[in-house]
Amino acid sequence: MIRFVLCRPQHPGNIGSAERAIKTMGFTDLRLVAPERYPAPEAQWMATNAGDVLQETKVCSSLKEAIADCVATFAMSARGREWSPQVLDVRTAAVRAREVQGDVAFVFGNEQAGLTNEELFACQNLVHIPASKGFSSLNLAQAVQVVAYELHMAVDVAIPSARSEQLATVDDIEGLYAHLEEAAMKSGFMTPQSRVRERWRRLFSRVPALEREEVNILRGLLKALLK
Ligand code: SAH
């Protein structure tokens, strides 16, 4: 299942427009992380006949909660960053998302400031919609529309995976990061100000479809070393 997550959206009209955008492409799962104002009449006006999506739209208190059970996560940003997880264009991301077995989230930032670095690094991929160099920031709901459209078009090209191993969820991978941090701190390898955290998030973001068992092997090793 594909999930759309809007982080801290400010304008309820954009929420309604996003609901309509995802419904037109056959999707229904929209989650809002700490919306400024929702439910709101402007959301209903803009959603028009997408009312049933509106009924199902879930409000979450944190991004972590919204994506915890996902096996792949894609952060949407118009801006390149000095440090980021693996960077993909939206078409490539849509094809990859369709190949994954399990829940997948596309995460959008708010109108004013986009995604924070923390929100970005909670995801495994950074995705750009290629746009004009001089003005590349789309309206939030229009960015949702482009992603939904690419996902819709990617269906035919996706090759179903032959493997049946259980994929690691965001929760599993966060457990590994916490474990790595514990080992790095206790061994004196890492100081609290260190940016090494971002380096290993970047490293693992380049491993598509990390399996739960692989995460467990690494955690088992860390556990043994910590003893
Ligand atoms: N002013 C913000 C952009 C807000 S646009 C900034 O400078 O970051 C709202 C959201 O739409 C963004 O956070 C992003 O998730 C999405 N978005 C807009 N344009 C995009 C683009 N060209 N590529 C990928 N995502 C985009």
XYZ file of C-alpha atoms and ligand atoms in Angstrom:
253
model
C 0.000 0.000 0.000
C 1.141 3.499 -0.808
C 0.791 6.118 1.930
C 1.020 9.887 1.590
C 2.193 11.802 4.667
C 1.954 15.583 4.995
C 4.140 17.038 7.755
C 2.691 20.037 9.582
C 0.542 21.346 6.681
C -0.523 24.957 7.245
C -3.342 25.520 4.752
C -6.388 23.219 5.025
C -7.115 23.940 1.333
C -3.918 22.102 0.447
C -5.052 19.101 2.499
C -8.331 18.944 0.551
C -6.478 19.361 -2.757
C -4.074 16.580 -1.767
C -7.014 14.295 -0.964
C -8.475 14.926 -4.385
C -5.061 14.460 -6.036
C -4.444 11.046 -4.503
C -8.000 9.856 -5.116
C -7.794 10.683 -8.831
C -4.826 8.301 -9.091
C -6.493 5.470 -7.167
C -4.948 5.914 -3.718
C -6.713 6.397 -0.382
C -4.180 6.526 2.434
C -3.413 10.071 3.562
C -1.918 10.892 6.965
C -1.395 14.317 8.466
C 1.307 14.955 11.037
C 0.293 17.797 13.360
C -1.764 19.843 10.848
C -2.194 23.494 11.790
C -5.982 23.340 11.270
C -7.954 20.176 10.424
C -10.795 19.302 9.905
C -11.678 22.587 8.225
C -14.232 23.773 5.653
C -11.498 24.794 3.186
C -10.326 21.163 3.093
C -13.836 20.039 2.180
C -14.217 22.690 -0.511
C -10.992 21.669 -2.201
C -11.551 17.907 -1.859
C -14.947 18.151 -3.656
C -15.960 14.553 -4.426
C -12.958 12.991 -2.764
C -15.043 13.029 0.427
C -14.455 9.388 1.288
C -10.674 9.918 1.389
C -11.433 12.854 3.630
C -13.260 10.538 6.025
C -10.265 8.214 6.173
C -7.541 10.825 6.504
C -5.711 10.089 9.733
C -4.079 12.651 12.005
C -0.837 11.524 13.700
C 1.151 13.311 16.367
C 4.590 12.528 14.930
C 6.222 11.505 11.666
C 7.679 8.517 13.484
C 4.180 7.283 14.286
C 2.991 7.893 10.704
C 5.714 5.759 9.091
C 6.737 3.236 11.795
C 5.311 0.192 9.972
C 6.552 1.166 6.483
C 9.292 -0.802 4.743
C 10.340 2.048 2.434
C 10.147 5.810 2.910
C 10.652 8.665 0.445
C 11.113 12.278 1.615
C 10.016 14.897 -0.925
C 12.095 18.060 -1.204
C 12.675 20.706 -3.857
C 16.033 21.563 -2.321
C 19.271 19.621 -2.507
C 21.066 19.303 0.815
C 24.687 18.942 1.756
C 23.864 15.817 3.734
C 20.973 13.619 2.797
C 19.847 10.043 2.306
C 20.078 8.612 -1.217
C 18.760 11.079 -3.855
C 16.283 9.953 -6.544
C 14.110 11.673 -9.130
C 10.378 11.150 -8.717
C 9.986 8.740 -11.645
C 12.711 6.402 -10.388
C 11.314 6.620 -6.859
C 7.818 5.698 -8.076
C 9.103 2.594 -9.871
C 11.094 1.520 -6.802
C 8.114 2.112 -4.533
C 5.960 -0.113 -6.720
C 8.506 -2.937 -6.554
C 8.475 -3.050 -2.770
C 6.314 -5.609 -0.972
C 4.807 -3.848 2.015
C 3.720 -0.359 3.009
C 5.559 2.571 1.459
C 5.361 6.253 2.471
C 5.932 9.453 0.518
C 6.574 12.267 2.989
C 5.959 15.953 2.203
C 7.107 19.071 4.044
C 5.045 22.091 4.953
C 4.331 25.064 2.731
C 6.648 27.533 4.381
C 9.797 25.645 5.226
C 9.602 22.154 3.741
C 10.956 19.173 5.684
C 13.326 19.613 8.620
C 16.636 17.733 8.538
C 15.319 15.425 11.213
C 12.234 14.561 9.138
C 14.447 14.050 6.095
C 16.753 11.655 7.921
C 13.784 9.704 9.260
C 13.347 8.588 5.620
C 15.551 6.380 3.452
C 15.410 8.379 0.234
C 15.328 12.034 -0.807
C 13.179 12.608 -3.890
C 13.122 15.580 -6.265
C 10.505 16.494 -8.827
C 12.718 17.903 -11.584
C 11.656 21.527 -12.130
C 12.978 24.915 -13.211
C 16.393 25.680 -11.677
C 15.328 29.219 -10.815
C 11.999 28.269 -9.189
C 11.684 24.623 -8.297
C 9.278 24.663 -5.370
C 5.807 23.365 -6.304
C 2.665 23.992 -4.326
C 2.277 21.196 -1.744
C -0.883 19.633 -3.258
C 0.570 19.881 -6.759
C 3.677 18.032 -5.598
C 1.353 15.344 -4.174
C -0.400 15.172 -7.559
C 2.851 14.626 -9.456
C 3.915 11.824 -7.100
C 0.480 10.142 -7.260
C 0.519 10.360 -11.053
C 4.016 8.843 -11.325
C 3.000 6.025 -8.976
C -0.088 5.412 -11.092
C 1.971 5.279 -14.284
C 4.681 3.074 -12.734
C 2.346 0.116 -12.189
C 2.932 -1.559 -15.527
C 6.694 -1.363 -15.369
C 7.054 -2.745 -11.851
C 8.363 -6.306 -11.735
C 6.986 -8.307 -8.842
C 9.732 -9.475 -6.501
C 10.422 -13.217 -6.422
C 11.824 -13.069 -2.899
C 9.585 -13.511 0.079
C 11.855 -12.460 2.970
C 10.243 -10.112 5.455
C 11.503 -6.564 4.947
C 12.716 -4.400 7.808
C 10.275 -1.663 8.848
C 11.227 1.885 9.842
C 10.832 0.762 13.450
C 13.339 -2.093 12.955
C 15.871 0.216 11.290
C 15.454 2.895 13.979
C 16.212 0.134 16.511
C 19.454 -0.585 14.658
C 20.400 3.128 14.598
C 19.794 3.409 18.345
C 21.906 0.307 18.898
C 24.736 1.665 16.710
C 24.634 4.912 18.655
C 24.833 3.092 21.969
C 27.864 1.094 20.779
C 29.533 4.175 19.268
C 29.077 6.207 22.476
C 30.094 3.469 24.908
C 33.244 2.672 22.935
C 34.246 6.347 22.846
C 34.134 6.318 19.035
C 31.499 9.019 18.921
C 30.988 12.318 20.771
C 27.472 13.708 21.335
C 28.105 16.437 18.673
C 29.290 13.938 16.068
C 27.600 13.803 12.640
C 28.381 10.109 12.321
C 24.664 9.377 12.904
C 23.838 11.027 9.600
C 26.601 9.047 7.894
C 25.176 5.676 8.817
C 21.634 6.773 7.926
C 23.047 7.799 4.560
C 24.841 4.475 4.242
C 21.759 2.360 5.001
C 19.573 4.566 2.790
C 21.570 3.192 -0.147
C 20.572 -0.389 0.679
C 17.205 -1.007 -0.970
C 14.909 -3.483 0.754
C 16.910 -4.217 3.886
C 15.599 -7.453 5.409
C 14.496 -7.841 9.025
C 16.860 -10.755 9.498
C 19.807 -8.669 8.250
C 18.983 -5.960 10.778
C 18.771 -8.631 13.490
C 22.210 -10.033 12.562
C 23.811 -6.584 12.897
C 22.030 -5.967 16.191
C 23.134 -9.390 17.450
C 26.743 -8.511 16.647
C 26.453 -5.145 18.429
C 24.917 -6.847 21.435
C 27.803 -9.340 21.591
C 30.379 -6.548 21.273
C 28.719 -4.484 23.995
C 28.903 -7.354 26.499
N 9.379 26.469 0.831
C 9.633 25.080 0.999
C 8.916 24.264 -0.038
C 7.524 24.022 0.311
S 6.641 23.185 -0.920
C 11.103 24.791 0.897
O 11.873 25.670 0.604
O 11.509 23.645 1.111
C 5.853 21.958 0.067
C 6.373 20.559 -0.106
O 6.091 20.102 -1.430
C 7.878 20.385 0.055
O 8.277 20.291 1.388
C 8.088 19.070 -0.688
O 7.732 17.987 0.146
C 7.100 19.192 -1.843
N 7.749 19.740 -3.055
C 7.544 20.930 -3.646
N 8.294 21.079 -4.749
C 9.004 19.938 -4.884
C 9.974 19.447 -5.828
N 10.376 20.165 -6.886
N 10.492 18.215 -5.616
C 10.115 17.451 -4.557
N 9.219 17.866 -3.645
C 8.662 19.076 -3.797
